[in-house]
mmCIF file of C-alpha atoms and ligand atoms in Angstrom:
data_model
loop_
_atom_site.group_PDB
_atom_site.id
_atom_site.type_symbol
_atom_site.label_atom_id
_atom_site.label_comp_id
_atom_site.label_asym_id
_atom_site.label_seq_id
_atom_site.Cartn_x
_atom_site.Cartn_y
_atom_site.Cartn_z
ATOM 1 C CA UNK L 1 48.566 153.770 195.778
ATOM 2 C CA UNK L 2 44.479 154.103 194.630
ATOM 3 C CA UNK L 3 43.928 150.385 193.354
ATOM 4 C CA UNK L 4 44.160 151.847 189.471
ATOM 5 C CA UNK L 5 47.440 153.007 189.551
ATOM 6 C CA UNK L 6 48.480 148.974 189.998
ATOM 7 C CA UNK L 7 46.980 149.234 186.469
ATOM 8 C CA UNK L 8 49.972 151.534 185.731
ATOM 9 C CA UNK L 9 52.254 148.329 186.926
ATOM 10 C CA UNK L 10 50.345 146.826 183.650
ATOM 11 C CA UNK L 11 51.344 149.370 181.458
ATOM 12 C CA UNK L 12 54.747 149.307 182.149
ATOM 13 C CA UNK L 13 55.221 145.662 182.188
ATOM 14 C CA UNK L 14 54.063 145.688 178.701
ATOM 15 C CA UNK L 15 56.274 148.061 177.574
ATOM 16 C CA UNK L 16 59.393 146.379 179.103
ATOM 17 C CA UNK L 17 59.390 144.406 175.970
ATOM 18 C CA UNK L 18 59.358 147.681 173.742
ATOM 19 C CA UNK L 19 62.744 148.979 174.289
ATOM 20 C CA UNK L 20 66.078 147.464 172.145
ATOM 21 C CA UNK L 21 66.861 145.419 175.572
ATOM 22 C CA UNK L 22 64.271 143.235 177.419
ATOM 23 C CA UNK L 23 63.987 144.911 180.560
ATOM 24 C CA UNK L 24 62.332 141.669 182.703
ATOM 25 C CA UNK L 25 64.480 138.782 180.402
ATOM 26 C CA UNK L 26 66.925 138.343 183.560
ATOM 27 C CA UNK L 27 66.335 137.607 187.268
ATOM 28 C CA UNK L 28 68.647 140.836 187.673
ATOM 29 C CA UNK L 29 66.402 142.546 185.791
ATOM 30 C CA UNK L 30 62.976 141.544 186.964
ATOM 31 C CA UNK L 31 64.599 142.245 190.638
ATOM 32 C CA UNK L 32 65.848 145.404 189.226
ATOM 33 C CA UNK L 33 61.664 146.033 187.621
ATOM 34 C CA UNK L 34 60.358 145.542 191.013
ATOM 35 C CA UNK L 35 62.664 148.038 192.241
ATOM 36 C CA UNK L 36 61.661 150.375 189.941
ATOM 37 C CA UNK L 37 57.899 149.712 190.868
ATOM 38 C CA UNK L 38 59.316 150.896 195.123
ATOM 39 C CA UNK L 39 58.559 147.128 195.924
ATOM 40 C CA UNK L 40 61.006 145.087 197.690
ATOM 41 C CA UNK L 41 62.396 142.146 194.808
ATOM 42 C CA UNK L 42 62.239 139.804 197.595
ATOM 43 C CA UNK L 43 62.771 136.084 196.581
ATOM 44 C CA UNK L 44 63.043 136.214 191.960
ATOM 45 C CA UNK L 45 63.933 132.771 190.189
ATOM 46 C CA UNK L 46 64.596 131.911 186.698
ATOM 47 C CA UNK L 47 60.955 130.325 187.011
ATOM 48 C CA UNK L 48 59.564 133.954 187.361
ATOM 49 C CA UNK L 49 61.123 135.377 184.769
ATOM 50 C CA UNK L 50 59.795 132.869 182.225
ATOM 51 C CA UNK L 51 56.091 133.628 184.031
ATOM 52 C CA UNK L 52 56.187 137.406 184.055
ATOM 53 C CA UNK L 53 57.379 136.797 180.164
ATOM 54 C CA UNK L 54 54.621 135.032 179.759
ATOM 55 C CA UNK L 55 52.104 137.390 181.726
ATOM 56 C CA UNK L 56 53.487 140.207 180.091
ATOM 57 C CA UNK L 57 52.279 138.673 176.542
ATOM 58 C CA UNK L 58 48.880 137.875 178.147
ATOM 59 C CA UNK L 59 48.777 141.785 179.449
ATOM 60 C CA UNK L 60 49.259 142.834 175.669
ATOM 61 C CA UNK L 61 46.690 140.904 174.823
ATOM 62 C CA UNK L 62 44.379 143.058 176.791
ATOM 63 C CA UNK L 63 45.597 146.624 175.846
ATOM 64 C CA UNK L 64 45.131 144.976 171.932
ATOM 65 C CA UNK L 65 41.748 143.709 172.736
ATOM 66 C CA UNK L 66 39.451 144.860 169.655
ATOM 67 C CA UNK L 67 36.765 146.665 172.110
ATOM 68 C CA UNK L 68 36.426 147.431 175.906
ATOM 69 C CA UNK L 69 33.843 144.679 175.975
ATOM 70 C CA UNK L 70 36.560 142.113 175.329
ATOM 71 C CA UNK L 71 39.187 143.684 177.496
ATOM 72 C CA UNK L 72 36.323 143.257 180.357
ATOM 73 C CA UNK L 73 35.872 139.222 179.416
ATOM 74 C CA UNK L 74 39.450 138.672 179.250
ATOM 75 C CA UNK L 75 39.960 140.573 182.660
ATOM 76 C CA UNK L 76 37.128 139.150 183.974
ATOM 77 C CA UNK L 77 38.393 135.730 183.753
ATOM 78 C CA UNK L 78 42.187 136.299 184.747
ATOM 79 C CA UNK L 79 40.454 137.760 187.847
ATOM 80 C CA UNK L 80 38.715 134.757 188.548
ATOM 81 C CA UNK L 81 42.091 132.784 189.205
ATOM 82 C CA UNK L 82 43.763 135.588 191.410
ATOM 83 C CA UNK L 83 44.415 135.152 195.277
ATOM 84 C CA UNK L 84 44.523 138.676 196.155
ATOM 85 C CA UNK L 85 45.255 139.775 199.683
ATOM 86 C CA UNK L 86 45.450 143.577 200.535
ATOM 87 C CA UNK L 87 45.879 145.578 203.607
ATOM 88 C CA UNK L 88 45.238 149.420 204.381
ATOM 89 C CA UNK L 89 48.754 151.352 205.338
ATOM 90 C CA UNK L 90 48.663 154.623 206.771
ATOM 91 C CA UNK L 91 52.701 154.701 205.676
ATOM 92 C CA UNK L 92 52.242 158.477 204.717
ATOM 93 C CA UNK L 93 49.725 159.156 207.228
ATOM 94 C CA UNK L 94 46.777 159.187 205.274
ATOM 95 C CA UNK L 95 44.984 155.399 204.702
ATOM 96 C CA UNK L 96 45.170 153.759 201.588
ATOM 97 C CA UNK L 97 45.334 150.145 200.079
ATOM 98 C CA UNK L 98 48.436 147.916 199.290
ATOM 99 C CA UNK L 99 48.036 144.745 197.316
ATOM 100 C CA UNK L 100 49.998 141.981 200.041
ATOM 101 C CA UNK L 101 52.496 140.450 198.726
ATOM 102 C CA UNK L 102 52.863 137.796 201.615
ATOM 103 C CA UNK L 103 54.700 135.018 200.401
ATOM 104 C CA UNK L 104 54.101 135.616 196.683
ATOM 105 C CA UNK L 105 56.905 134.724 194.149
ATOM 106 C CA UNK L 106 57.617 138.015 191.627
ATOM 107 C CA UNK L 107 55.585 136.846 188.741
ATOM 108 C CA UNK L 108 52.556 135.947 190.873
ATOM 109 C CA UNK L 109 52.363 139.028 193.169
ATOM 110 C CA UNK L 110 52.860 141.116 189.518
ATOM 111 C CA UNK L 111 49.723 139.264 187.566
ATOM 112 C CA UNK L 112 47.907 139.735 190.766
ATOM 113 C CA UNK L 113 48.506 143.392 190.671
ATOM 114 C CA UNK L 114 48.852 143.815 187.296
ATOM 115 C CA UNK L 115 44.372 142.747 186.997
ATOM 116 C CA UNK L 116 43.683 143.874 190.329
ATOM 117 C CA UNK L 117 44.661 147.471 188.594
ATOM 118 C CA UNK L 118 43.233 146.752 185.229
ATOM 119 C CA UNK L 119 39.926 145.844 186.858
ATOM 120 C CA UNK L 120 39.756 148.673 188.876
ATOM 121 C CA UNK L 121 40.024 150.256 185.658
ATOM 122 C CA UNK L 122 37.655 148.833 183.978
ATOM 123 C CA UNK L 123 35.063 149.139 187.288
ATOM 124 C CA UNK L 124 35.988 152.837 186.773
ATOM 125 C CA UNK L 125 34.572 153.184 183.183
ATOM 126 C CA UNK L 126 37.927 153.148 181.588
ATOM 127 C CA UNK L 127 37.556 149.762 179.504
ATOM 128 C CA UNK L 128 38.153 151.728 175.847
ATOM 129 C CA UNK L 129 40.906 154.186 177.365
ATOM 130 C CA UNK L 130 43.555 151.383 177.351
ATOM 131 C CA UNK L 131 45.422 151.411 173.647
ATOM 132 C CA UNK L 132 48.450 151.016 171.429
ATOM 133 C CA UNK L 133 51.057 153.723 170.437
ATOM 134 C CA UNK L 134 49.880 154.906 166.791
ATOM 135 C CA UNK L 135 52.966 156.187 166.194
ATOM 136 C CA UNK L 136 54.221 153.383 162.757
ATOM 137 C CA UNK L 137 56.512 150.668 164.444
ATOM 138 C CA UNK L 138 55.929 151.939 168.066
ATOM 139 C CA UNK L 139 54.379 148.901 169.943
ATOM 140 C CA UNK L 140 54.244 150.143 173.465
ATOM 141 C CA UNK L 141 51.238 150.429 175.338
ATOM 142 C CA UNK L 142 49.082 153.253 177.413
ATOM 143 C CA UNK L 143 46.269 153.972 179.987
ATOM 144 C CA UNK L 144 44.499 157.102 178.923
ATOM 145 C CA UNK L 145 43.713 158.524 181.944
ATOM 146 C CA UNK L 146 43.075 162.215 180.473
ATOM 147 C CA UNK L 147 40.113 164.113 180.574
ATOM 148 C CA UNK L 148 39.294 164.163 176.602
ATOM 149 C CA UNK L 149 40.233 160.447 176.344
ATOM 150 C CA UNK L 150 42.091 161.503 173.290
ATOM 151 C CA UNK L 151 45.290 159.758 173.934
ATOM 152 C CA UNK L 152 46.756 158.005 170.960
ATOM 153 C CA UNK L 153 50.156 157.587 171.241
ATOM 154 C CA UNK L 154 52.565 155.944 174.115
ATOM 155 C CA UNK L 155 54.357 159.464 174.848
ATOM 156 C CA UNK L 156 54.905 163.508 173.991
ATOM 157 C CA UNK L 157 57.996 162.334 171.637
ATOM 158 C CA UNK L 158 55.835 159.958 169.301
ATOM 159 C CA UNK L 159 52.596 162.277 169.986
ATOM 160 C CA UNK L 160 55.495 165.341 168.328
ATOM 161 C CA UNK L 161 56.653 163.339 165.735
ATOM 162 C CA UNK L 162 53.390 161.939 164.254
ATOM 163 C CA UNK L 163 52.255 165.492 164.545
ATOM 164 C CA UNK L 164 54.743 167.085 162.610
ATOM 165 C CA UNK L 165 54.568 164.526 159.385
ATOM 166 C CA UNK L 166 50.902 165.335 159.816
ATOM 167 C CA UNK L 167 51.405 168.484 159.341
ATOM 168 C CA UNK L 168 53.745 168.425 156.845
ATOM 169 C CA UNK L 169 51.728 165.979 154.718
ATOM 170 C CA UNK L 170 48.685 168.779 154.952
ATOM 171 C CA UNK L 171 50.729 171.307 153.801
ATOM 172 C CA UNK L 172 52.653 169.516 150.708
ATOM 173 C CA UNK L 173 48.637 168.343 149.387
ATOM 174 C CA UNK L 174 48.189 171.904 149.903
ATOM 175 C CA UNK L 175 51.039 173.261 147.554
ATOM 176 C CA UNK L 176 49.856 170.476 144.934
HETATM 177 ZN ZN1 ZN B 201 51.457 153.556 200.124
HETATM 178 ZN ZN1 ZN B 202 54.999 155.270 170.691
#
């Protein structure tokens, strides 16, 4: 892991409300998240799944933020109440950072992770490359990590679809 991609733990916890299920609302599911994120669930109560509900509102508030300056504030601040500890593993023989988890409920060690990634985001110039899907109805969330910073929708199947009404809209005002 490079301390962005925790940012990536962000994006997805954001978009675990997008789906026709919520992916988090259940202690089997939040254990089943972590899982999904390689970390061990360790110990998940009720109480966490009502926080990471709760943190994954605040982390939409973010990717909505109006402007990157505003993202920064609003990062800047959740920072402020974070107890991060982190450790350098050589797991795959090269050294890189882990967030610690220690003795961390689910929710916690996931807000810690979730800002210690956005704001190495942001401390990487990437404050207006976080956005919403502009695909109509599609409220899931993105990191534009491209080269172009072009990125406006959450995926290839919304960036297709959009695309081809586009470009079907062009050519009916051209027949007209
Ligand atoms: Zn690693
Ligand atoms: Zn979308």
């Amino acid at each position: 892991m490079q301390p962005r991609d925790y940012g990536l733990w962000a994006e997805q916890l954001v978009n675990s409300a997008a789906g026709d299920v919520d992916a988090i609302g259940t202690v089997a599911g939040l254990r089943e998240f972590l899982a999904s994120l390689d970390q061990p669930p360790g110990r998940v109560s009720a109480a966490d799944v009502t926080a990471t509900n709760r943190l994954r509102e605040e982390l939409g508030a973010v990717f909505h933020a109006g402007d990157g300056e505003a993202r920064v504030a609003m990062v800047r601040a959740a920072v402020a109440t974070l107890d991060v500890r982190f450790e350098v593993t050589e797991h795959d023989g090269t050294p890189h950072l882990h967030l610690a988890r220690a003795g961390a409920g689910a929710a916690t060690f996931l807000r810690t992770a979730a800002y210690f990634g956005l704001a190495a985001l942001l401390a990487e110039g990437f404050a207006d490359r976080l956005g919403v899907c502009a695909a109509p109805g599609c409220e899931r969330v993105f990191i534009d990590t491209s080269r172009n910073g072009m990125r406006r929708f959450c995926g290839p199947t919304h960036a297709a679809r959009v695309n081809v009404r586009e470009h079907r809209r062009r050519r009916q005002a051209g027949a007209t």
